[in-house]
């Protein structure tokens, strides 16, 4: 199972806990159920924020510096910015305007 390097930021301890739990749960779900992509670069974040005129919260940036996209046994999926769903009046799902979907929780 691949885990990116753990960054030294506000989520360091939480990321360590997620890695520990992922390792334990891999026995039940299989290693392929836990996918963590390489981290995003600061340049990619700046480019996305500039293109969309939206600022990603620092806490989510701290996660992205660990993993650009993650799937934790389909219980939690964290999107890369290119896959964020930006709600607007044109879309027909139940997300209020001015909200952005950055992932999904199962169960």
CSV table of C-alpha atoms in Angstrom, one decimal:
chain,number,residue,atom,x,y,z
A,1,UNK,CA,0.0,0.0,0.0
A,2,UNK,CA,1.4,3.4,-1.0
A,3,UNK,CA,1.4,6.3,1.4
A,4,UNK,CA,2.9,9.7,0.4
A,5,UNK,CA,5.3,11.3,2.8
A,6,UNK,CA,3.6,12.9,5.8
A,7,UNK,CA,3.9,16.7,5.7
A,8,UNK,CA,4.7,18.7,8.8
A,9,UNK,CA,1.5,20.8,9.1
A,10,UNK,CA,-1.7,21.1,11.0
A,11,UNK,CA,-2.9,17.5,10.0
A,12,UNK,CA,0.3,15.6,10.7
A,13,UNK,CA,-1.0,13.6,13.7
A,14,UNK,CA,-4.4,13.0,12.1
A,15,UNK,CA,-2.7,11.7,8.9
A,16,UNK,CA,-0.6,9.4,11.0
A,17,UNK,CA,-3.8,8.0,12.6
A,18,UNK,CA,-5.4,7.5,9.2
A,19,UNK,CA,-2.4,5.6,8.0
A,20,UNK,CA,-2.4,3.4,11.1
A,21,UNK,CA,-6.1,2.6,10.7
A,22,UNK,CA,-5.7,2.0,7.0
A,23,UNK,CA,-2.9,-0.5,7.6
A,24,UNK,CA,-5.1,-2.3,10.2
A,25,UNK,CA,-8.2,-2.3,8.0
A,26,UNK,CA,-6.3,-3.4,4.9
A,27,UNK,CA,-6.5,-6.9,6.4
A,28,UNK,CA,-10.3,-6.8,6.1
A,29,UNK,CA,-10.8,-4.6,3.0
A,30,UNK,CA,-7.6,-5.4,1.1
A,31,UNK,CA,-4.8,-3.0,0.3
A,32,UNK,CA,-6.3,-1.8,-2.9
A,33,UNK,CA,-9.2,-0.3,-1.0
A,34,UNK,CA,-6.9,2.4,0.3
A,35,UNK,CA,-5.6,4.7,-2.4
A,36,UNK,CA,-3.5,7.8,-1.7
A,37,UNK,CA,-2.1,9.8,-4.6
A,38,UNK,CA,1.1,11.8,-4.5
A,39,UNK,CA,0.7,15.3,-3.0
A,40,UNK,CA,-0.3,18.4,-4.9
A,41,UNK,CA,2.2,21.1,-5.5
A,42,UNK,CA,1.7,24.6,-4.2
A,43,UNK,CA,1.8,25.8,-7.8
A,44,UNK,CA,-1.1,23.6,-8.8
A,45,UNK,CA,-3.1,25.0,-5.9
A,46,UNK,CA,-2.3,28.6,-6.9
A,47,UNK,CA,-3.2,27.9,-10.5
A,48,UNK,CA,-6.6,26.3,-9.5
A,49,UNK,CA,-7.5,29.1,-7.1
A,50,UNK,CA,-6.6,31.7,-9.8
A,51,UNK,CA,-8.5,30.0,-12.5
A,52,UNK,CA,-11.7,29.6,-10.4
A,53,UNK,CA,-11.3,32.7,-8.2
A,54,UNK,CA,-11.9,30.5,-5.2
A,55,UNK,CA,-9.6,30.0,-2.2
A,56,UNK,CA,-9.1,26.5,-0.9
A,57,UNK,CA,-9.1,26.5,3.0
A,58,UNK,CA,-5.7,26.1,4.6
A,59,UNK,CA,-6.9,22.9,6.4
A,60,UNK,CA,-7.8,21.2,3.0
A,61,UNK,CA,-4.5,22.4,1.5
A,62,UNK,CA,-2.8,20.7,4.4
A,63,UNK,CA,-4.5,17.4,3.3
A,64,UNK,CA,-3.7,18.0,-0.4
A,65,UNK,CA,0.0,18.4,0.6
A,66,UNK,CA,-0.3,14.8,1.8
A,67,UNK,CA,-2.5,13.4,-1.0
A,68,UNK,CA,-3.9,15.1,-4.0
A,69,UNK,CA,-6.8,12.5,-4.2
A,70,UNK,CA,-7.6,9.8,-1.7
A,71,UNK,CA,-10.0,6.9,-1.4
A,72,UNK,CA,-10.2,5.3,2.0
A,73,UNK,CA,-12.1,2.0,1.5
A,74,UNK,CA,-14.9,4.0,-0.2
A,75,UNK,CA,-15.8,5.2,3.2
A,76,UNK,CA,-14.3,8.6,2.5
A,77,UNK,CA,-13.1,10.0,-0.8
A,78,UNK,CA,-11.2,13.2,-1.0
A,79,UNK,CA,-11.1,14.9,-4.4
A,80,UNK,CA,-8.3,16.6,-6.2
A,81,UNK,CA,-9.2,20.3,-7.0
A,82,UNK,CA,-9.7,19.4,-10.7
A,83,UNK,CA,-12.5,17.1,-9.6
A,84,UNK,CA,-14.2,19.5,-7.2
A,85,UNK,CA,-17.9,20.0,-8.0
A,86,UNK,CA,-18.7,23.7,-7.9
A,87,UNK,CA,-22.4,24.3,-7.3
A,88,UNK,CA,-24.3,26.8,-9.3
A,89,UNK,CA,-27.8,27.4,-10.6
A,90,UNK,CA,-27.1,25.3,-13.8
A,91,UNK,CA,-26.6,22.0,-11.9
A,92,UNK,CA,-29.4,19.8,-10.7
A,93,UNK,CA,-28.0,18.3,-7.5
A,94,UNK,CA,-28.8,19.3,-3.9
A,95,UNK,CA,-25.8,21.5,-3.1
A,96,UNK,CA,-26.4,25.1,-2.2
A,97,UNK,CA,-25.1,27.8,-4.4
A,98,UNK,CA,-21.6,29.0,-3.5
A,99,UNK,CA,-20.7,25.6,-2.1
A,100,UNK,CA,-18.0,23.2,-3.4
A,101,UNK,CA,-18.1,19.4,-3.1
A,102,UNK,CA,-14.6,18.3,-2.2
A,103,UNK,CA,-15.3,14.6,-1.5
A,104,UNK,CA,-17.8,12.1,-0.3
A,105,UNK,CA,-18.5,10.1,2.8
A,106,UNK,CA,-20.1,6.7,2.6
A,107,UNK,CA,-22.1,4.8,5.2
